[in-house]
Coordinates of C-alpha atoms (C1' of nucleotides) in Angstrom, one line a residue:
Chain T
M24 CA -3.6 15.7 24.2
V25 CA -0.9 15.5 26.8
Q26 CA 1.4 18.2 25.5
R27 CA 4.2 18.1 28.0
G28 CA 5.2 14.6 27.1
L29 CA 5.3 15.3 23.4
T30 CA 9.0 16.1 23.2
N31 CA 9.7 12.9 24.9
F32 CA 7.5 11.1 22.6
F33 CA 9.3 12.4 19.5
E34 CA 12.7 11.7 21.1
S35 CA 11.8 8.1 21.7
F36 CA 10.3 7.8 18.3
L37 CA 13.6 8.8 16.8
Q38 CA 15.4 6.3 18.9
K39 CA 13.1 3.5 18.0
E40 CA 14.4 1.3 15.2
S41 CA 12.3 1.5 12.1
L42 CA 11.2 -1.7 10.5
F43 CA 11.6 -0.2 7.1
R44 CA 14.8 0.1 5.2
E45 CA 13.4 1.9 2.2
K46 CA 9.7 2.6 2.7
K47 CA 9.0 4.1 -0.6
V48 CA 9.7 0.8 -2.3
I49 CA 6.3 -0.6 -1.2
Q50 CA 4.4 2.6 -1.5
S51 CA 1.8 2.6 -4.2
N52 CA 3.3 5.2 -6.5
Y53 CA 6.7 3.5 -6.7
T54 CA 7.7 2.2 -10.1
P55 CA 10.1 -0.7 -9.7
D56 CA 13.0 -1.4 -12.1
V57 CA 11.7 -4.8 -13.0
I58 CA 8.2 -5.9 -13.3
P59 CA 8.1 -9.7 -12.7
H60 CA 5.8 -11.9 -14.6
R61 CA 4.8 -9.3 -17.1
D62 CA 7.6 -9.8 -19.7
K63 CA 5.2 -10.9 -22.4
E64 CA 2.8 -8.1 -21.9
I65 CA 5.4 -5.4 -21.7
G66 CA 7.0 -6.9 -24.8
L67 CA 3.8 -6.5 -26.6
V68 CA 3.3 -3.0 -25.6
A69 CA 6.9 -2.1 -26.5
N70 CA 6.5 -3.7 -29.9
I71 CA 3.5 -1.7 -30.7
L72 CA 4.9 1.5 -29.4
A73 CA 8.3 1.1 -30.9
P74 CA 7.5 2.7 -34.3
C75 CA 7.1 6.1 -32.6
L76 CA 10.9 6.2 -32.3
R77 CA 10.9 6.5 -36.0
L78 CA 8.3 9.2 -35.7
E79 CA 5.5 6.9 -37.1
R80 CA 2.3 6.9 -35.2
P81 CA 1.9 3.6 -33.3
S82 CA -1.4 1.8 -33.2
N83 CA -3.8 2.7 -30.4
I84 CA -3.7 0.2 -27.7
F85 CA -6.4 -1.0 -25.5
I86 CA -5.3 -2.7 -22.3
Y87 CA -7.6 -4.5 -20.0
G88 CA -7.3 -6.7 -17.0
K89 CA -8.5 -6.7 -13.4
T90 CA -7.2 -4.2 -10.8
G91 CA -3.7 -4.7 -9.6
T92 CA -2.6 -6.8 -12.6
G93 CA 0.1 -4.3 -13.4
K94 CA -1.7 -2.5 -16.3
T95 CA -0.9 1.0 -15.3
L96 CA 2.5 0.1 -14.1
S97 CA 3.5 -1.6 -17.3
A98 CA 2.2 1.2 -19.5
I99 CA 4.1 3.8 -17.5
Y100 CA 7.2 1.6 -17.4
T101 CA 7.2 1.0 -21.1
T102 CA 6.6 4.6 -22.0
N103 CA 9.3 5.7 -19.6
Q104 CA 11.8 3.4 -21.2
I105 CA 10.9 4.8 -24.6
L106 CA 11.4 8.3 -23.4
E107 CA 14.7 7.3 -22.0
V108 CA 15.9 6.1 -25.4
A109 CA 14.3 9.0 -27.2
K110 CA 15.5 11.8 -25.1
P111 CA 19.3 11.7 -25.7
K112 CA 18.6 11.2 -29.4
G113 CA 16.3 14.2 -29.4
I114 CA 13.3 12.3 -30.7
P115 CA 10.3 14.3 -29.8
I116 CA 8.0 12.0 -27.9
K117 CA 5.6 13.2 -25.2
V118 CA 3.7 11.0 -22.9
I119 CA 0.7 12.2 -21.0
Y120 CA -1.0 10.1 -18.3
V121 CA -4.5 10.9 -17.3
N122 CA -6.6 9.0 -14.8
C123 CA -10.1 9.4 -15.9
K124 CA -11.6 8.1 -12.7
M125 CA -10.7 11.1 -10.6
R126 CA -14.0 12.8 -10.0
R127 CA -14.0 16.5 -11.0
V128 CA -10.6 16.1 -12.7
A129 CA -11.1 14.1 -15.9
D130 CA -14.5 12.6 -15.9
T131 CA -16.0 14.6 -18.8
E132 CA -14.7 15.4 -22.2
Y133 CA -14.1 19.1 -21.3
R134 CA -12.2 18.2 -18.1
L135 CA -10.2 15.5 -19.8
I136 CA -8.8 18.0 -22.4
T137 CA -8.3 20.5 -19.6
S138 CA -6.1 18.1 -17.7
V139 CA -4.1 17.2 -20.8
L140 CA -3.6 20.9 -21.3
N141 CA -2.4 21.2 -17.7
E142 CA 0.3 18.7 -18.5
F143 CA 1.5 21.0 -21.2
G144 CA 1.6 23.8 -18.6
V145 CA -1.3 25.6 -20.1
S146 CA -4.1 26.5 -17.7
V147 CA -7.6 27.0 -19.0
P148 CA -10.8 28.1 -17.3
S149 CA -12.5 25.2 -15.5
T150 CA -15.8 26.2 -17.2
G151 CA -17.3 28.8 -19.4
L152 CA -15.7 27.9 -22.8
P153 CA -17.1 25.8 -25.5
T154 CA -15.5 22.3 -25.6
E155 CA -14.6 23.1 -29.2
D156 CA -12.5 26.0 -28.1
I157 CA -10.6 23.9 -25.6
Y158 CA -9.7 21.5 -28.5
N159 CA -8.5 24.4 -30.5
V160 CA -6.3 25.6 -27.6
L161 CA -4.8 22.1 -27.5
I162 CA -4.3 21.9 -31.2
K163 CA -2.6 25.2 -31.2
K164 CA -0.4 24.3 -28.4
I165 CA 0.9 21.0 -29.7
E166 CA 1.0 21.9 -33.4
T167 CA 4.0 24.2 -32.8
E168 CA 6.4 21.3 -33.2
K169 CA 6.6 17.9 -34.7
M170 CA 6.1 15.1 -32.2
I171 CA 4.5 11.9 -31.2
L172 CA 2.0 12.3 -28.4
I173 CA 1.2 9.2 -26.4
L174 CA -1.9 9.7 -24.4
V175 CA -2.5 7.2 -21.6
L176 CA -6.1 7.1 -20.5
D177 CA -6.3 5.1 -17.3
E178 CA -9.7 3.9 -16.2
I179 CA -11.1 4.9 -19.6
D180 CA -14.3 3.0 -18.9
Q181 CA -15.3 5.5 -16.3
L182 CA -14.9 8.3 -18.8
V183 CA -16.9 6.6 -21.5
K184 CA -19.6 5.6 -19.0
K185 CA -20.1 9.2 -18.0
A186 CA -19.2 11.2 -21.1
G187 CA -20.0 8.8 -23.9
D188 CA -17.8 7.4 -26.5
G189 CA -17.8 10.5 -28.6
V190 CA -14.8 11.6 -26.6
I191 CA -12.6 8.9 -28.0
Y192 CA -13.9 9.5 -31.5
N193 CA -13.0 13.1 -31.2
L194 CA -9.5 12.3 -29.9
T195 CA -8.8 9.8 -32.7
R196 CA -10.1 12.3 -35.3
L197 CA -7.8 14.9 -33.9
N198 CA -5.0 13.2 -35.9
E199 CA -6.6 14.3 -39.2
Q200 CA -6.4 17.9 -38.2
L201 CA -2.8 17.7 -37.1
A202 CA -0.1 17.7 -39.7
D203 CA 3.1 17.4 -37.6
V204 CA 1.7 15.8 -34.5
Q205 CA 0.5 12.2 -34.2
I206 CA -1.5 11.1 -31.3
A207 CA -1.6 7.5 -30.0
L208 CA -4.0 6.4 -27.4
I209 CA -3.4 3.8 -24.7
G210 CA -6.7 3.1 -23.1
I211 CA -6.6 1.2 -19.8
S212 CA -9.7 -0.4 -18.4
N213 CA -10.5 -3.0 -15.7
D214 CA -14.0 -3.5 -16.9
L215 CA -13.9 -6.4 -19.3
M216 CA -17.4 -5.8 -20.7
F217 CA -16.7 -2.2 -21.4
I218 CA -15.4 -2.6 -25.0
D219 CA -18.5 -4.5 -26.1
N220 CA -20.8 -1.6 -25.2
I221 CA -19.3 1.1 -27.3
D222 CA -19.8 2.3 -30.8
P223 CA -18.1 -0.2 -33.2
R224 CA -16.4 2.5 -35.1
V225 CA -14.9 3.9 -31.9
R226 CA -14.1 0.4 -30.8
S227 CA -12.1 -0.4 -33.9
S228 CA -10.1 2.8 -33.6
L229 CA -9.4 2.5 -29.9
S230 CA -8.5 -1.1 -29.9
E231 CA -6.3 -1.5 -32.9
E232 CA -4.3 -3.6 -30.6
E233 CA -5.7 -5.4 -27.6
I234 CA -3.7 -6.7 -24.7
V235 CA -5.1 -8.7 -21.8
F236 CA -3.4 -8.7 -18.5
P237 CA -4.2 -12.0 -16.6
P238 CA -4.4 -11.9 -12.8
Y239 CA -1.3 -13.1 -10.9
N240 CA -1.5 -16.4 -9.1
A241 CA -0.3 -16.9 -5.5
I242 CA 3.2 -18.0 -6.5
Q243 CA 3.7 -15.0 -8.7
L244 CA 2.4 -12.7 -6.1
K245 CA 4.8 -14.1 -3.6
N246 CA 7.6 -13.5 -6.0
I247 CA 6.6 -9.9 -6.5
L248 CA 6.3 -9.3 -2.8
N249 CA 9.7 -10.9 -2.1
N250 CA 11.3 -8.8 -4.7
R251 CA 10.3 -5.7 -2.9
V252 CA 10.5 -6.9 0.6
K253 CA 14.2 -7.3 0.3
R254 CA 14.7 -3.6 -0.3
A255 CA 11.8 -2.3 1.7
F256 CA 12.3 -4.0 5.0
K257 CA 15.2 -4.6 7.3
E258 CA 16.2 -8.2 7.7
G259 CA 14.2 -10.5 9.8
V260 CA 11.4 -8.1 10.7
L261 CA 8.8 -10.2 8.9
E262 CA 7.4 -13.1 10.7
Q263 CA 7.8 -16.5 9.1
G264 CA 5.2 -17.1 6.5
L265 CA 3.9 -13.6 6.4
V266 CA 4.7 -13.0 2.8
E267 CA 3.0 -16.2 1.9
K268 CA -0.1 -15.4 3.8
C269 CA -0.2 -12.0 2.3
A270 CA 0.1 -13.4 -1.2
A271 CA -2.6 -15.9 -0.4
Y272 CA -4.9 -13.1 0.7
A273 CA -4.5 -11.2 -2.4
A274 CA -4.7 -14.2 -4.7
R275 CA -8.1 -14.9 -3.2
E276 CA -9.1 -11.5 -4.3
H277 CA -8.5 -12.0 -8.0
G278 CA -4.7 -11.7 -7.9
D279 CA -4.4 -8.0 -7.1
A280 CA -0.7 -7.2 -6.6
R281 CA -1.4 -3.6 -5.5
R282 CA -3.5 -4.9 -2.8
A283 CA -0.9 -7.4 -1.6
L284 CA 1.7 -4.7 -1.4
E285 CA -0.6 -2.3 0.4
L286 CA -1.6 -5.0 2.8
L287 CA 2.0 -5.6 3.7
R288 CA 2.9 -2.0 4.1
V289 CA 0.0 -1.2 6.3
A290 CA 0.6 -4.2 8.4
A291 CA 4.1 -3.1 8.9
E292 CA 3.0 0.4 9.8
I293 CA 0.6 -1.0 12.3
A294 CA 3.3 -3.2 13.8
E295 CA 5.6 -0.2 14.0
R296 CA 3.0 1.9 15.7
S297 CA 2.4 -0.7 18.3
S298 CA 6.2 -0.9 18.9
S299 CA 6.3 -4.5 17.9
E300 CA 9.7 -5.7 16.6
K301 CA 8.2 -8.0 14.1
V302 CA 5.4 -7.8 11.7
K303 CA 3.0 -10.6 12.7
I304 CA 0.1 -12.3 11.0
D305 CA -2.2 -10.6 13.4
H306 CA -1.1 -7.3 12.0
L307 CA -2.0 -8.5 8.6
D308 CA -5.6 -9.0 9.7
Q309 CA -5.7 -5.5 11.2
A310 CA -4.3 -4.1 8.1
E311 CA -7.0 -5.7 6.0
Q312 CA -9.6 -4.0 8.1
K313 CA -7.9 -0.7 8.0
I314 CA -7.4 -0.6 4.3
E315 CA -11.0 -1.3 3.6
R316 CA -12.1 1.3 6.1
D317 CA -9.7 3.9 4.7
R318 CA -10.9 3.2 1.2
V319 CA -14.5 3.6 2.1
I320 CA -13.9 6.7 4.2
D321 CA -11.9 8.2 1.4
I322 CA -14.6 7.7 -1.2
V323 CA -17.3 8.8 1.1
T324 CA -15.7 12.0 2.4
T325 CA -14.7 13.2 -1.1
Q326 CA -18.2 12.9 -2.2
P327 CA -20.4 16.0 -2.5
K328 CA -22.8 16.8 0.4
Q329 CA -25.9 15.6 -1.4
Q330 CA -24.3 12.2 -2.2
Q331 CA -23.3 12.0 1.5
A332 CA -26.8 12.7 2.6
A333 CA -28.1 10.0 0.3
L334 CA -25.5 7.5 1.5
Y335 CA -26.2 8.4 5.1
S336 CA -29.9 7.6 4.6
I337 CA -29.1 4.4 3.0
F338 CA -26.7 3.3 5.8
L339 CA -29.2 4.3 8.5
L340 CA -32.0 2.4 6.8
A341 CA -29.8 -0.6 6.2
Q342 CA -29.0 -0.8 9.9
K343 CA -32.7 -0.6 10.9
T344 CA -34.0 -3.1 8.4
K345 CA -32.5 -6.5 7.7
T346 CA -34.0 -6.8 4.2
A347 CA -32.9 -4.9 1.1
L348 CA -33.9 -1.3 0.7
Y349 CA -35.9 0.4 -2.1
T350 CA -35.5 3.8 -3.7
G351 CA -38.8 5.1 -2.3
D352 CA -37.9 4.4 1.3
V353 CA -34.5 5.9 0.9
Y354 CA -36.0 9.1 -0.6
T355 CA -38.4 9.5 2.3
L356 CA -35.6 9.3 4.8
Y357 CA -33.3 11.3 2.7
K358 CA -35.8 14.3 2.7
E359 CA -36.0 14.1 6.4
I360 CA -32.2 14.1 6.7
C361 CA -32.0 17.1 4.4
S362 CA -34.4 19.2 6.5
K363 CA -32.4 18.2 9.6
S364 CA -29.1 19.3 8.2
G365 CA -30.4 22.3 6.3
L366 CA -29.8 20.8 2.9
R367 CA -32.1 21.6 0.0
P368 CA -33.6 18.2 -0.9
L369 CA -33.2 17.1 -4.5
T370 CA -35.9 15.5 -6.6
Q371 CA -36.4 11.8 -6.6
R372 CA -35.3 11.7 -10.2
R373 CA -31.9 13.0 -9.2
L374 CA -31.6 10.8 -6.2
S375 CA -32.2 7.9 -8.5
D376 CA -29.1 9.0 -10.5
I377 CA -27.1 9.5 -7.3
I378 CA -27.9 5.9 -6.2
G379 CA -26.6 4.8 -9.6
E380 CA -23.4 6.8 -9.0
L381 CA -23.0 5.3 -5.5
D382 CA -23.4 1.9 -7.1
M383 CA -20.6 2.7 -9.5
L384 CA -18.4 3.6 -6.7
G385 CA -18.9 0.2 -5.2
I386 CA -20.2 1.4 -1.9
I387 CA -23.6 -0.1 -2.5
N388 CA -25.1 -2.7 -4.9
A389 CA -28.2 -1.4 -6.6
K390 CA -30.1 -3.7 -8.9
V391 CA -33.2 -2.8 -10.8
I392 CA -35.9 -5.3 -10.0
S393 CA -39.6 -5.5 -10.6
K394 CA -41.8 -6.3 -7.7
G395 CA -44.7 -7.1 -10.1
R396 CA -47.9 -5.7 -8.9
F397 CA -45.9 -3.6 -6.5
G398 CA -44.0 -1.7 -9.1
R399 CA -40.4 -1.4 -10.1
T400 CA -37.6 -0.2 -8.1
R401 CA -33.9 -0.6 -7.2
E402 CA -33.0 -3.1 -4.7
I403 CA -30.2 -1.6 -2.7
I404 CA -27.7 -3.6 -0.6
V405 CA -24.9 -2.0 1.2
A406 CA -21.5 -3.4 0.1
V407 CA -19.6 -2.4 3.2
P408 CA -19.0 -4.6 6.3
Q409 CA -21.1 -3.8 9.4
N410 CA -18.3 -2.4 11.6
I411 CA -17.0 -0.1 8.9
Q412 CA -20.5 1.0 8.1
K413 CA -21.0 2.2 11.7
N414 CA -17.7 4.0 11.6
V415 CA -18.6 5.8 8.4
T416 CA -22.1 6.6 9.6
R417 CA -20.6 8.5 12.4
I418 CA -18.3 10.5 10.1
L419 CA -21.2 11.3 7.9
E420 CA -23.2 12.4 10.8
Q421 CA -20.5 15.0 11.6
N422 CA -20.1 16.0 8.1
L423 CA -23.8 16.7 7.7
D424 CA -24.1 18.6 11.0
L425 CA -26.6 16.1 12.5
R426 CA -27.0 15.3 16.1
Chain F
dC12 C1' -56.9 -22.8 -15.9
dG13 C1' -54.4 -19.8 -18.7
dA14 C1' -53.8 -15.9 -21.8
dG15 C1' -54.0 -11.2 -21.8
dA16 C1' -54.9 -6.9 -19.4
dT17 C1' -53.9 -4.2 -15.5
dT18 C1' -51.3 -2.0 -12.1
dC19 C1' -47.8 -0.1 -9.3
dA20 C1' -43.5 2.4 -8.1
dT21 C1' -40.0 3.9 -10.1
dG22 C1' -36.6 3.6 -14.0
dT23 C1' -35.2 6.5 -17.8
dG24 C1' -34.8 9.8 -21.6
dA25 C1' -35.3 14.5 -23.3
dA26 C1' -35.7 19.1 -22.7
dG27 C1' -35.6 23.0 -19.8
dT28 C1' -33.6 25.8 -15.8
dA29 C1' -30.3 27.7 -12.5
dT30 C1' -25.7 28.6 -11.4
dA31 C1' -21.1 29.6 -11.8
dC32 C1' -17.8 30.8 -14.6
dC33 C1' -15.7 32.6 -19.1
dT34 C1' -14.7 36.2 -22.9
dT35 C1' -15.7 40.4 -25.3
dT36 C1' -17.0 44.9 -25.6
dA37 C1' -17.9 49.4 -24.5
dG38 C1' -17.9 53.1 -21.6
dG39 C1' -15.8 55.9 -18.1
dC40 C1' -12.1 57.2 -15.4
dT41 C1' -7.2 58.1 -14.6
dT42 C1' -2.8 59.4 -16.0
dA43 C1' 1.0 61.2 -18.4
dA44 C1' 2.6 64.0 -22.0
Chain D
dA8 C1' -4.5 60.0 -26.4
dA9 C1' -3.2 55.9 -24.2
dG10 C1' -4.0 52.8 -20.6
dC11 C1' -6.6 50.6 -17.2
dC12 C1' -10.8 49.3 -14.7
dT13 C1' -15.6 48.0 -14.4
dA14 C1' -20.0 46.6 -15.7
dA15 C1' -22.9 44.6 -19.0
dA16 C1' -23.8 41.4 -22.6
dG17 C1' -23.5 37.1 -24.5
dG18 C1' -21.7 32.6 -24.2
dT19 C1' -20.7 27.6 -22.2
dA20 C1' -20.6 23.4 -18.9
dT21 C1' -22.6 21.1 -15.3
dA22 C1' -25.9 19.8 -11.9
dC23 C1' -30.4 19.7 -11.3
dT24 C1' -35.6 19.9 -12.3
dT25 C1' -39.8 18.9 -15.0
dC26 C1' -42.3 16.3 -17.9
dA27 C1' -43.6 12.3 -20.1
dC28 C1' -43.2 7.8 -21.2
dA29 C1' -41.2 3.0 -20.5
dT30 C1' -40.8 -1.3 -17.7
dG31 C1' -41.8 -5.8 -16.1
dA32 C1' -43.6 -9.3 -13.2
dA33 C1' -47.4 -10.0 -9.6
dT34 C1' -52.1 -9.9 -9.7
dC35 C1' -56.6 -9.5 -11.8
dT36 C1' -60.1 -10.6 -15.4
dC37 C1' -62.5 -13.2 -18.1
dG38 C1' -63.3 -16.6 -21.7
dT39 C1' -62.9 -21.4 -22.3
dA40 C1' -62.3 -26.3 -21.3

DNA sequence: CGAGATTCATGTGAAGTATACCTTTAGGCTTAA
DNA sequence: AAGCCTAAAGGTATACTTCACATGAATCTCGTA
């Protein structure tokens, strides 16, 4: 790096006009004051949750809809509103939000309860205790006072897929052991098939109420974007038709509003970095690339070494052969990779599971097929565009200490 | 020719093992009275 | 004697291994038309 010019660089950076007015408005963790086109859904949620203001346990809610349809946002928004009413009146309501997808945070029963406890400010060992004990700690903690506990479980399908549906059963049964505290669950899932594959008893208790969030259409998306653009950007920094194009992109991808907003923000960041005075359509295309790349890189690099080695083998093989890959081939190469990078190779049994996990992450598509006389295997197809694949392969190479 | 039987390569479930971490307990040491 | 530290014992969750059996369509076999 040229270090002498750095002060100058920062100076000129400060002088440069930013394209943003209030950048946080289009950042992903921002909760807007109004959520357009979700009045009906929010009304439903509010109706169901309202009894908790009278200290009655509301029904459990199961919310589903594709990603970026405002499920999480609506749930958080509604519960926040309830809290706002409840707080000045001293109504004891507590809302806890847990994202079950976060690997190594809340993807097992034990870890879920642990993260709930963390919300209460109680820290418990990450391992070593019986799950039963952890429940008891929780019970003891919340039983001290009368209250309604609303537990929002985001991406609940991931949790059930890994830890089984007993978790939800246990949670609902917790109510029987608690005299003064009532727990209501809000399960959020973007897997529409999920609810059909769980124990009917669990199902009926989880989805006492079901709410479906339909995807936004292009016009609605445009509306949402415009709403935020007004506050987020300075006037006239967006090229004509940019918002429309952005909405169209996202509508094509099953009406994902989160994606549309992210697309716009990243495009603006790119424009800013290249010291352009306007955000142009061209920046939008670059942003689309960058988002996808960052997403993949993020998933890949937070994965444990073994998974990375497996993925590296898959990528390498995919680049060599044009046809689909099979588990056996991957395992052979994987073992080689392991010895090169000083990793202890796992068994094929385990690799098979890892391939399943990678499939769940959406990095690859693995389908079990039968090749008849030539056995049964998984057909693996990489679900990442070529150029990004190369990019990621290089990163993996470094991570795994290969040359 | 067609219905079964066979076969292959690996999926998949269950049970066992290793590891990392936890609490409890008991003994030994220190310290202050 | 009280307090504190340490090591050992006994426990759990999780990632992984081992073992054993299940799968499912291409291919083979063999009786029959």
